[in-house]
Coordinates of C-alpha atoms in Angstrom, one line a residue:
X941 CA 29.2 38.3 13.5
X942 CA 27.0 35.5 12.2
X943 CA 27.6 31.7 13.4
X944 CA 29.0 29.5 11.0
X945 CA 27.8 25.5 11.3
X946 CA 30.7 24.2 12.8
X947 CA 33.2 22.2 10.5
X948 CA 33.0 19.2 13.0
X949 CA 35.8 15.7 12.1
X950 CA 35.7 16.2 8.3
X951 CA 38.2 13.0 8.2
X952 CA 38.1 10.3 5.7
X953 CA 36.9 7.3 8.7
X954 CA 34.4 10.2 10.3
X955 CA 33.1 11.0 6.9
X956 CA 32.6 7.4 5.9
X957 CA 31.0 6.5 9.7
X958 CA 28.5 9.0 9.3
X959 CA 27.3 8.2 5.5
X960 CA 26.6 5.3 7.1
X961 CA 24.5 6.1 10.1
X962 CA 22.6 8.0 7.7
X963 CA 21.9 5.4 5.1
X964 CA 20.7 2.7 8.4
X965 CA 18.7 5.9 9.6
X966 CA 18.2 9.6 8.7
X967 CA 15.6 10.0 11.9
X968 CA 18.2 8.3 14.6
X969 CA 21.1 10.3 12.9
X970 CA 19.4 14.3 12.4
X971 CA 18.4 13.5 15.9
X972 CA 21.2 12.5 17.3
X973 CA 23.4 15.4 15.8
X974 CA 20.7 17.9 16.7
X975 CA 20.8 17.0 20.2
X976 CA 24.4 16.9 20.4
X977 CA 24.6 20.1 18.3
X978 CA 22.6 21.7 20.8
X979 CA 24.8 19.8 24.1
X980 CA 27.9 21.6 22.7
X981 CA 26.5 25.4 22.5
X982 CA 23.8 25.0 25.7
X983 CA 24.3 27.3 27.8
X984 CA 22.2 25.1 30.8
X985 CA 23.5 24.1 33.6
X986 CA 25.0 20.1 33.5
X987 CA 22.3 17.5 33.6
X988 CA 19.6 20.2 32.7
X989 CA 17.6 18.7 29.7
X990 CA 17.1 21.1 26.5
X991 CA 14.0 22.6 25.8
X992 CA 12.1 22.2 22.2
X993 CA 13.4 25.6 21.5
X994 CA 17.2 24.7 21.9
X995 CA 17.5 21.9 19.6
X996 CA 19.1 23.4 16.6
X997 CA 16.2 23.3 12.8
X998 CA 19.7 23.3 11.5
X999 CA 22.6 20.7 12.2
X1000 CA 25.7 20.0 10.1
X1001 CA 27.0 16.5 8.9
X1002 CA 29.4 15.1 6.5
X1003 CA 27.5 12.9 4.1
X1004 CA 28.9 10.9 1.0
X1005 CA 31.9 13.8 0.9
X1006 CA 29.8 17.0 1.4
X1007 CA 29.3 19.4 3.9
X1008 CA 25.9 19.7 4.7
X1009 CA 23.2 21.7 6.6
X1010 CA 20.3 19.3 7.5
X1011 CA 17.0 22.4 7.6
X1012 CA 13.9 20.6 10.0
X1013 CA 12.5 23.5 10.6
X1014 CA 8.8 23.7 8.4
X1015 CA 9.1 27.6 8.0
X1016 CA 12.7 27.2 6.6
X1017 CA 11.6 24.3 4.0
X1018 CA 9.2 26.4 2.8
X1019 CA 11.2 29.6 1.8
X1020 CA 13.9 27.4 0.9
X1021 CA 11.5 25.7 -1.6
X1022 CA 9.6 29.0 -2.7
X1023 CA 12.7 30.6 -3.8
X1024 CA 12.2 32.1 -7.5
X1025 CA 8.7 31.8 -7.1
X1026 CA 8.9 36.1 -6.7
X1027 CA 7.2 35.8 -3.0
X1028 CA 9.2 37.8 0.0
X1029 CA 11.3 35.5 1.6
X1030 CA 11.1 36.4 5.6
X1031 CA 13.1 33.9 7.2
X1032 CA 15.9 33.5 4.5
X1033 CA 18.5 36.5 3.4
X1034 CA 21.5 36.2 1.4
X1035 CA 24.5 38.4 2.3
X1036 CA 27.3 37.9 -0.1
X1037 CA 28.4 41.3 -1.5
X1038 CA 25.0 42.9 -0.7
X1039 CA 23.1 40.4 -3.0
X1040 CA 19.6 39.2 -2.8
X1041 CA 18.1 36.3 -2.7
X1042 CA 17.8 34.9 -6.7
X1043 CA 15.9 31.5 -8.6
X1044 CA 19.4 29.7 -8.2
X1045 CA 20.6 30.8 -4.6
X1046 CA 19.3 26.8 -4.2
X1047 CA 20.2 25.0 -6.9
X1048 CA 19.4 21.9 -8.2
X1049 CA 21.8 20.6 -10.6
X1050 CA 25.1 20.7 -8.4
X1051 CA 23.0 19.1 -5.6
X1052 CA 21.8 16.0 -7.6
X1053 CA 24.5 15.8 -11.0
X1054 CA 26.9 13.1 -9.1
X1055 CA 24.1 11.2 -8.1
X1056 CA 21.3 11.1 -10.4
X1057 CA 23.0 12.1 -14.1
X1058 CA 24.2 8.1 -14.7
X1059 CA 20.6 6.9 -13.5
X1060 CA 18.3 9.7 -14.9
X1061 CA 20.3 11.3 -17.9
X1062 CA 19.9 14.4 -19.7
X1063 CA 17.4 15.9 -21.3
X1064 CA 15.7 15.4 -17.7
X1065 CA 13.8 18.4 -16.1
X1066 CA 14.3 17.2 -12.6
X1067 CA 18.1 18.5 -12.9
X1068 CA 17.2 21.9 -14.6
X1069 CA 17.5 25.3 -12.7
X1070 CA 16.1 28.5 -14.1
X1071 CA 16.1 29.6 -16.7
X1072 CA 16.0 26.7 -18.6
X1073 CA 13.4 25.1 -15.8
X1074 CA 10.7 27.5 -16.5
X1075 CA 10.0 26.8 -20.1
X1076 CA 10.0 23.2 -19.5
X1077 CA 8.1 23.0 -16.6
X1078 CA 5.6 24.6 -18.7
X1079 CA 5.2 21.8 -21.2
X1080 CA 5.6 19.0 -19.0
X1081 CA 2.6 20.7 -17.1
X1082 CA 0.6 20.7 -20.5
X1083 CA 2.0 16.9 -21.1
X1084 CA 0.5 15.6 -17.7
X1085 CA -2.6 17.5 -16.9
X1086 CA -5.0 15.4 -19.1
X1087 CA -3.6 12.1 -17.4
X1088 CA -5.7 12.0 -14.6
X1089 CA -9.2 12.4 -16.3
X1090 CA -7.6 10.1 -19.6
X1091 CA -6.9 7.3 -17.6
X1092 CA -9.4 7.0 -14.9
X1093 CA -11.2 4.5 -16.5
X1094 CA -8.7 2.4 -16.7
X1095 CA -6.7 3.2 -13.5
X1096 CA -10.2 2.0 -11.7
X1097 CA -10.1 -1.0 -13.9
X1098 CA -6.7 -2.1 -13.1
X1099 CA -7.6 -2.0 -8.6
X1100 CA -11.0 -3.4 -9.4
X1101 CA -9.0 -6.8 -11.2
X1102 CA -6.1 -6.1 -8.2
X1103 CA -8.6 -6.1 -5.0
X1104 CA -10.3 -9.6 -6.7
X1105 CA -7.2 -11.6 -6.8
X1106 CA -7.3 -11.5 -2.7
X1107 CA -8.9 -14.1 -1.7
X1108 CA -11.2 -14.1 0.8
X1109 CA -10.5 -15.0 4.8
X1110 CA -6.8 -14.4 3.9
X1111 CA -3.9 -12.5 4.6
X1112 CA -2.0 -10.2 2.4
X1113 CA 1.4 -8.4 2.9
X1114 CA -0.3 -4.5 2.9
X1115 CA 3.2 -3.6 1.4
X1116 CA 3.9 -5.6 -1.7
X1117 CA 0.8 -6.0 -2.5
X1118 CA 0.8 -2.2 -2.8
X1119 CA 4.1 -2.1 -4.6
X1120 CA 2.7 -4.6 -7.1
X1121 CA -0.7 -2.5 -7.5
X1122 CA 1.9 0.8 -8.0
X1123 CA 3.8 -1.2 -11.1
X1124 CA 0.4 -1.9 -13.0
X1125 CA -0.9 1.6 -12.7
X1126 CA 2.1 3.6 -13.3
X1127 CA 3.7 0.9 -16.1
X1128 CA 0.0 1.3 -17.4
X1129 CA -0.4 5.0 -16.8
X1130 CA 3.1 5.9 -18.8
X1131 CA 3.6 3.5 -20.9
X1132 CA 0.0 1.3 -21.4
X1133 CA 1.9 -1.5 -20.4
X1134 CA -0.6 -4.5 -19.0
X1135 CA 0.7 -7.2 -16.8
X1136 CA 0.7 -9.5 -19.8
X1137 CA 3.1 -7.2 -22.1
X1138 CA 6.6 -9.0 -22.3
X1139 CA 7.9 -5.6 -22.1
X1140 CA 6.2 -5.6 -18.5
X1141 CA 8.8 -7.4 -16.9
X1142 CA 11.6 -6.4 -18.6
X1143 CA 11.5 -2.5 -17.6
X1144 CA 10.3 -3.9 -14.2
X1145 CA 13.8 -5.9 -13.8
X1146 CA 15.8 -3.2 -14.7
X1147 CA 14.2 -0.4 -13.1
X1148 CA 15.6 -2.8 -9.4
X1149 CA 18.9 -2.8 -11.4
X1150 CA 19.1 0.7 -12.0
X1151 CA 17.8 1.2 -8.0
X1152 CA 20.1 -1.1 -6.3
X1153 CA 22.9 0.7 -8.1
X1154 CA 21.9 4.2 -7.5
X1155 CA 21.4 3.5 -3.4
X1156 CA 24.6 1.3 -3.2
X1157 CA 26.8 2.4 -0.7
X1158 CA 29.9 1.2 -3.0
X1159 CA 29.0 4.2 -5.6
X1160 CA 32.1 3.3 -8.2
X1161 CA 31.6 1.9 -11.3
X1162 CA 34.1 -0.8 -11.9
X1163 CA 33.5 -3.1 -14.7
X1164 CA 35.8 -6.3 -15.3
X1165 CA 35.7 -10.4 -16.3
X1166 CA 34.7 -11.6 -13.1
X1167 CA 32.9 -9.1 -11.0
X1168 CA 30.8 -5.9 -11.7
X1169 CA 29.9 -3.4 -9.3
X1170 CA 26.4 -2.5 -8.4
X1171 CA 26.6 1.0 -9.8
X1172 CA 28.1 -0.8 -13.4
X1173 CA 25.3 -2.7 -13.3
X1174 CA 22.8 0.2 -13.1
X1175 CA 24.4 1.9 -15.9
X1176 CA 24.3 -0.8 -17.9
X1177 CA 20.3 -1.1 -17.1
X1178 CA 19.6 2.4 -17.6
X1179 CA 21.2 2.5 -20.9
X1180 CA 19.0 -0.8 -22.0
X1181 CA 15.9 1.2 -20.4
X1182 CA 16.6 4.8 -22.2
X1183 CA 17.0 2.2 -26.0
X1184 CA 13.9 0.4 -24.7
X1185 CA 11.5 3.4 -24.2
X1186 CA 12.6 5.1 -27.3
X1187 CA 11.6 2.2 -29.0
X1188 CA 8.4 1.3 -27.3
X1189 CA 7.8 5.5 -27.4
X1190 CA 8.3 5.4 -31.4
X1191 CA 5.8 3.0 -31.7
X1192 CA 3.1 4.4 -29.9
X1193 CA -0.2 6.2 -31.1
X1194 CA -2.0 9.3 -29.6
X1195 CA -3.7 7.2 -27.5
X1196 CA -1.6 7.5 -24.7
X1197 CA -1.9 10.3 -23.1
X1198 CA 2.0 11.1 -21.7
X1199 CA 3.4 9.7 -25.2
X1200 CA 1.3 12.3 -26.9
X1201 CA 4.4 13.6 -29.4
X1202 CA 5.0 16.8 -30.6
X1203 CA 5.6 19.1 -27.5
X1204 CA 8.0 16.9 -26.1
X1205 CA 10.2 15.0 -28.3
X1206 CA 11.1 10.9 -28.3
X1207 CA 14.6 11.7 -26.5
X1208 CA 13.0 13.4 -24.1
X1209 CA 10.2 11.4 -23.1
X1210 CA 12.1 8.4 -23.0
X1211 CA 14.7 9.7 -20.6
X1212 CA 11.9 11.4 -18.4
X1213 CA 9.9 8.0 -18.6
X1214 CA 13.1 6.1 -17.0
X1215 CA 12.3 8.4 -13.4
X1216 CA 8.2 8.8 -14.1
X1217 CA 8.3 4.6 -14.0
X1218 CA 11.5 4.2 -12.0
X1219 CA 11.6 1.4 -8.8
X1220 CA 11.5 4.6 -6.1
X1221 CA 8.5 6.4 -7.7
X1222 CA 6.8 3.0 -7.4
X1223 CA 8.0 2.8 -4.0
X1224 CA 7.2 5.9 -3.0
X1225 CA 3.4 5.5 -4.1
X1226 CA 3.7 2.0 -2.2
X1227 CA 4.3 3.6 0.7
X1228 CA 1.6 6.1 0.3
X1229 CA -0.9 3.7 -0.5
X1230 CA 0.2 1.7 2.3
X1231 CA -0.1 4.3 5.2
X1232 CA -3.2 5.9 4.1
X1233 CA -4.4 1.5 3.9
X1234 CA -3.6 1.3 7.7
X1235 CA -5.2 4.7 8.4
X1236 CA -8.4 4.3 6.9
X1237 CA -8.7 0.6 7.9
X1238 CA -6.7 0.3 11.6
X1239 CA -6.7 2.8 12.8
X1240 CA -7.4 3.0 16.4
X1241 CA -11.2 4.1 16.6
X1242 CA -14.5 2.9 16.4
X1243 CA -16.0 3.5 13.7
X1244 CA -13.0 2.9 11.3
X1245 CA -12.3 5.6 9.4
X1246 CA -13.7 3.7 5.7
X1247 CA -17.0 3.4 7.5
X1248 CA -17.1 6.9 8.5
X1249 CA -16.3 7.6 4.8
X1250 CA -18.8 5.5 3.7
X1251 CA -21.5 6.5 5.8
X1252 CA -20.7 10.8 5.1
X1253 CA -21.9 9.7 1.7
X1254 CA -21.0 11.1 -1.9
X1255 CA -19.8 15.1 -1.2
X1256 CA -18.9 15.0 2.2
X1257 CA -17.0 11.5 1.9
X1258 CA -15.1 12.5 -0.5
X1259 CA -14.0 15.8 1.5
X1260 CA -13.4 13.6 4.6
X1261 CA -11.3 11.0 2.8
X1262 CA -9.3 14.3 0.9
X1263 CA -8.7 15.5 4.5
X1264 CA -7.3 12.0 5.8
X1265 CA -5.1 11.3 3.0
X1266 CA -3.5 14.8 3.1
X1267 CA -2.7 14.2 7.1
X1268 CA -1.3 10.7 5.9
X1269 CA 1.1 12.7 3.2
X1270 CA 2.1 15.1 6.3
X1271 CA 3.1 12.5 9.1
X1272 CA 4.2 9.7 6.2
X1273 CA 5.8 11.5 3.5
X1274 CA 7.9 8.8 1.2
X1275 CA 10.8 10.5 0.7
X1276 CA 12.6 12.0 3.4
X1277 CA 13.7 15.0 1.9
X1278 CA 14.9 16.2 -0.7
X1279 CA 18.6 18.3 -1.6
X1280 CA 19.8 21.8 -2.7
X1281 CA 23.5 23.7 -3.1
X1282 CA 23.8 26.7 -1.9
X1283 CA 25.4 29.3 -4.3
X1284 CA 26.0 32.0 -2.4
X1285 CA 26.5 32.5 1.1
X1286 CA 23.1 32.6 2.7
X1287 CA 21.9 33.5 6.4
X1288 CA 19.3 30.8 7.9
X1289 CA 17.0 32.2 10.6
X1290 CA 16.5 30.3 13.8
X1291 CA 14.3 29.3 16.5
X1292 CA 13.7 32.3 18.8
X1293 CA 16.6 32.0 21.6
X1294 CA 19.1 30.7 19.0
X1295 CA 21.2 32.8 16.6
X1296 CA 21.0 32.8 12.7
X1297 CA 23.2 30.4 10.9
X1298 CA 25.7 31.2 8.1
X1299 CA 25.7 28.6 5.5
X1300 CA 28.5 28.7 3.2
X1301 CA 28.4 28.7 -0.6
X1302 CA 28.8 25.2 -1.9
X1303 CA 27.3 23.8 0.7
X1304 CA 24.3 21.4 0.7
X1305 CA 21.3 21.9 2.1
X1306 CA 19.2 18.9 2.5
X1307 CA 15.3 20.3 3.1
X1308 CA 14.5 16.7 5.9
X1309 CA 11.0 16.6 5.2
X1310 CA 9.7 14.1 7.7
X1311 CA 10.2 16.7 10.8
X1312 CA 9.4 19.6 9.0
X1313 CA 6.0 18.1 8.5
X1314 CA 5.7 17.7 12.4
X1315 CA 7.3 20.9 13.4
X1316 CA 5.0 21.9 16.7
X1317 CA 5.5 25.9 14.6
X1318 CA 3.4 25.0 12.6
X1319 CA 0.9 22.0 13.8
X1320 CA -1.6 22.0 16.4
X1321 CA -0.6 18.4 17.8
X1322 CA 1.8 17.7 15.6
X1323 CA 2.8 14.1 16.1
X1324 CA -0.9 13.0 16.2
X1325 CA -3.2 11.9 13.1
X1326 CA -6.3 14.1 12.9
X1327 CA -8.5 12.9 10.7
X1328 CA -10.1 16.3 9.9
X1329 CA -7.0 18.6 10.1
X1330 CA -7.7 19.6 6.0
X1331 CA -11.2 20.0 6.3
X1332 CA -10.6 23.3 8.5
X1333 CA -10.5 26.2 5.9
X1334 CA -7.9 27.4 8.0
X1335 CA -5.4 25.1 7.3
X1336 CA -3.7 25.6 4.3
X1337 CA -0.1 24.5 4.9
X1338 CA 1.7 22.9 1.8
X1339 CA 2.6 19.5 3.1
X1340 CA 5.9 18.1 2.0
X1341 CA 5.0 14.9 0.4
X1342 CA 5.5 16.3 -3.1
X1343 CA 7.8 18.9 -2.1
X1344 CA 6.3 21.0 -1.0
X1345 CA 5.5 24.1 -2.9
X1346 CA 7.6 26.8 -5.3
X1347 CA 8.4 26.3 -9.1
X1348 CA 10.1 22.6 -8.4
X1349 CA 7.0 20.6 -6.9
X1350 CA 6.7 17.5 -8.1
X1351 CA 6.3 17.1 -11.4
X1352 CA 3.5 14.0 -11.0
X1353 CA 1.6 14.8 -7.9
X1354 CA -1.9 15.5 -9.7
X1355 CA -1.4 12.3 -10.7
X1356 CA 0.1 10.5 -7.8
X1357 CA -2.8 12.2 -5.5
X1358 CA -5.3 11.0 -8.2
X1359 CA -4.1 7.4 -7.8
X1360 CA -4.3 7.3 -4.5
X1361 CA -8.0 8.6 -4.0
X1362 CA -9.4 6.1 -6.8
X1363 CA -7.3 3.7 -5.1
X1364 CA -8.3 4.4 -1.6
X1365 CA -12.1 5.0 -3.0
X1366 CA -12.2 1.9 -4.4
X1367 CA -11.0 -0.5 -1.7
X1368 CA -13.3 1.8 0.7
X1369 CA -16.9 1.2 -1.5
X1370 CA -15.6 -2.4 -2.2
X1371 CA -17.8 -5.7 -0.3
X1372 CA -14.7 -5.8 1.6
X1373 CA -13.5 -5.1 5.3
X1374 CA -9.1 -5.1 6.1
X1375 CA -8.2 -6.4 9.5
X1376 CA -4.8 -6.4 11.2
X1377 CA -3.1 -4.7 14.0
X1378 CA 0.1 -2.4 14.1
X1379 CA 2.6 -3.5 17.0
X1380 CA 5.5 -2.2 16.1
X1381 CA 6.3 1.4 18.1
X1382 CA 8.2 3.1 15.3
X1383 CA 5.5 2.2 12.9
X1384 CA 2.9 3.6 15.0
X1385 CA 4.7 6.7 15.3
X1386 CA 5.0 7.0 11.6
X1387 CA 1.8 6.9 11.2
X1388 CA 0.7 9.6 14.0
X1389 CA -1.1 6.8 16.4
X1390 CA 1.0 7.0 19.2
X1391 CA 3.3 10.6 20.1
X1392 CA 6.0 11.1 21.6
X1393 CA 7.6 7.9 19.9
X1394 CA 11.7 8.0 20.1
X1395 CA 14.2 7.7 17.2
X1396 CA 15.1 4.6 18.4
X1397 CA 12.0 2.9 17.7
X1398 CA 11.8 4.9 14.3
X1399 CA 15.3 3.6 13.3
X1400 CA 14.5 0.0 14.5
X1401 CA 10.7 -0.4 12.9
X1402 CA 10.9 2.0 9.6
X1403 CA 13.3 1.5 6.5
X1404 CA 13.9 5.4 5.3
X1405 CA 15.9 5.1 2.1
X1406 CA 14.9 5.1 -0.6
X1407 CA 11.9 5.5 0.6
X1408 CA 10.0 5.3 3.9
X1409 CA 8.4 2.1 5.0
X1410 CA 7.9 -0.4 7.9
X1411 CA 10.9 -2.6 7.5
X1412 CA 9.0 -6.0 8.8
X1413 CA 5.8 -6.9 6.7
X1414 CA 2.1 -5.7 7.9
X1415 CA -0.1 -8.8 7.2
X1416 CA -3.9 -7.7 7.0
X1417 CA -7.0 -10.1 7.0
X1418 CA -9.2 -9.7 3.8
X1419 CA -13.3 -10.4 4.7
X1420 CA -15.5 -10.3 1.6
X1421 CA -18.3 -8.7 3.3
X1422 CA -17.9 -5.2 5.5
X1423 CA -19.8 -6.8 7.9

């Protein structure tokens, strides 16, 4: 017979208490359950530490009222994610009544409905399962493909004005001034707002509304005279933001590229423009930009790695620079995973030594992207940056930055991954050098510098949710000359 995750304290206090731990720190709390997971069903002797082996890919927790199964296992993600895709899923079978494995054993909708249908409402692809996913996914393809080469011009324009308004022999906050360069280009990108546009601000201010809301740990919506909750107030922002992008949509031209009309309609635009512009897509580019700043600037090696770009020249700089900002989306993805509800009862393979794991339908299963991208299964060195991990033809590993891989990858990663190499490409070629240092352990290890880095340090230096980030600001020294 197959283990079941065990049910665990599914109280109302134990409940509440672990929500918690998880919203200060996914990393400290997966890691601390895993470890104790693997405590309660080791068969060592007392005082005999676990092996790499024992520590469970899959733990169970009870987060904002669900049961869940927490998957850190790389292979697992994977299969979990290519589901409905039509490729052979080895490592995950469905047993219920003899059934295989279909599109919806992992759905989407139930996973994210209570959580994201007040913030990102319908018609919005990113809660559609199959069938109606396919169709759509299809036209949204068509709707962002041209972006990239449509806006270049313009996305290089916007970091060429952003680099010059640093002034020289001074220091910048790496962070916000990353999250500020992230609101031009997307703002610009998906709605050809400028800085100057009144409208600039306004979706600006109530995309934070609609954020601080949706990550509030008081998730009711009460509404009365004297006080309103966070989550009313979201509401209320999102509902200004869908009347405002209608609006702004209507009056646009086929100039822009995603406002293009015709495959997509207004209602549908506008709702999918709320999450394309929203405060934790800029955030989550932030942090991007911001690790892959560090790497190519800090570092610890001589040459840094933007002279070693610079000096590979044209082709082979390019592939170098491609290589180090796909390691920087492996060890630094911005979003720490991502959900899914199981729909059938569904048998998750395990490290060899450790038995499969029944997960019951109706359960979540939260794909916890940040140690499936350094799961020693499947990388050499796994905690450590390598610079040239990508340029090997051998590796070919879908990182989880985007999600990974399978019919639900992110919608905008052509685009995100196109923002961040003209970013990266600019501020590299620039008459400019970026000095700092990185103290801070848990930032270190977030970035790959330093292994072996615990998940206290993680917890203490890195903010998690809603997206990943050093919690304290990383000042850098801006020289106009590379010296």
């Amino acid at each position: 017979m197959l283990p079941r995750l065990p049910q665990g304290d599914s109280s109302l206090i134990s409940a509440l208490s672990q929500s918690l731990s998880f919203h200060s720190s996914p990393e400290s709390f997966i890691s601390t359950r895993a470890r104790n997971t693997a405590a309660l069903h080791s068969s060592n002797a007392a005082g005999k530490e676990e092996t790499a082996s024992q520590i469970p890919t899959v733990v169970r927790a009870r987060i904002l009222n669900r049961n869940v199964a927490v998957v850190s296992s790389h292979r697992l993600c994977e299969d979990i994610l290519r589901v409905g895709n039509g490729e052979p899923q080895k490592t995950v079978t469905a047993i219920t009544m003899g059934e295989m494995i279909g599109p919806n054993t992992f759905a989407i909708r139930p996973a994210y409905h209570e959580l994201m249908s007040d913030f990102f409402p319908p018609p919005n692809i990113l809660l559609l399962d199959s069938p109606d996913h396919a169709a759509k996914r299809k036209a949204w393809d068509e709707q962002l493909s041209s972006i990239p080469a449509e806006t270049s011009i313009e996305v290089q324009e916007i970091v060429d004005d952003h680099i010059k308004s640093w002034p020289s022999e001074s220091t910048i906050d790496l962070y916000e001034s990353m999250k500020d360069l992230s609101w031009r280009v997307l703002l610009y990108i998906f709605l050809q707002l400028r800085l100057t546009d009144k409208k600039y601000s306004v979706v600006e201010s109530l995309q934070e509304k609609l954020l601080r809301g949706q990550f509030s740990l008081f998730p009711v919506s009460i509404h009365t005279p004297f006080w309103r909750s966070p989550r009313s107030k979201a509401i209320e922002a999102r509902r200004e933001l869908q009347k405002l992008l209608k609006d702004h949509i209507s009056q646009q031209d086929k100039g822009c590229p995603f406002l293009q009309k015709g495959k997509i309609d207004e209602d549908e635009l506008a709702s999918n423009a709320i999450l394309f512009t929203s405060s934790i897509a800029v955030k989550a580019l932030a942090s991007l930009l911001t690790a892959s700043l560090l790497n190519l600037f800090l570092l610890p090696c001589e040459p840094t790695l933007a002279s070693r770009v610079r000096k590979e020249g044209s082709q082979n700089g390019q592939i170098l620079l491609s290589s180090i900002l796909l390691e920087t989306e492996r060890l630094s993805p911005p979003v720490v995973g991502i959900m899914r509800r199981a729909q059938q009862d569904v048998i998750l393979a395990a490290p060899e030594g450790q038995p499969p794991i029944l997960v019951p339908a109706g359960w979540d299963v939260w794909l916890y992207f940040v140690s499936a991208g350094r799961d020693p299964a499947a990388y050499e060195l796994a905690d450590t940056f390598l610079p040239e991990r990508f340029i090997s033809a051998n590796e070919t590993r879908d990182n989880f930055a985007f999600g990974g891989s399978g019919p639900k990858v992110c919608l905008g990663r052509g685009v995100i991954r196109h923002i961040i190499s003209t970013v990266a490409t600019k501020i590299v070629d620039a008459d400019i050098r970026l000095e700092g240092s990185v103290a801070a352990e848990g930032v270190r290890g977030w970035l790959g510098w330093d292994s072996g880095v615990g998940v206290d340090a993680f917890a203490r230096d890195l903010k998690q949710l809603p997206c990943q980030r050093p919690k304290e600001a990383i000042r850098i020294l801006v020289h106009r000359g590379r010296g």
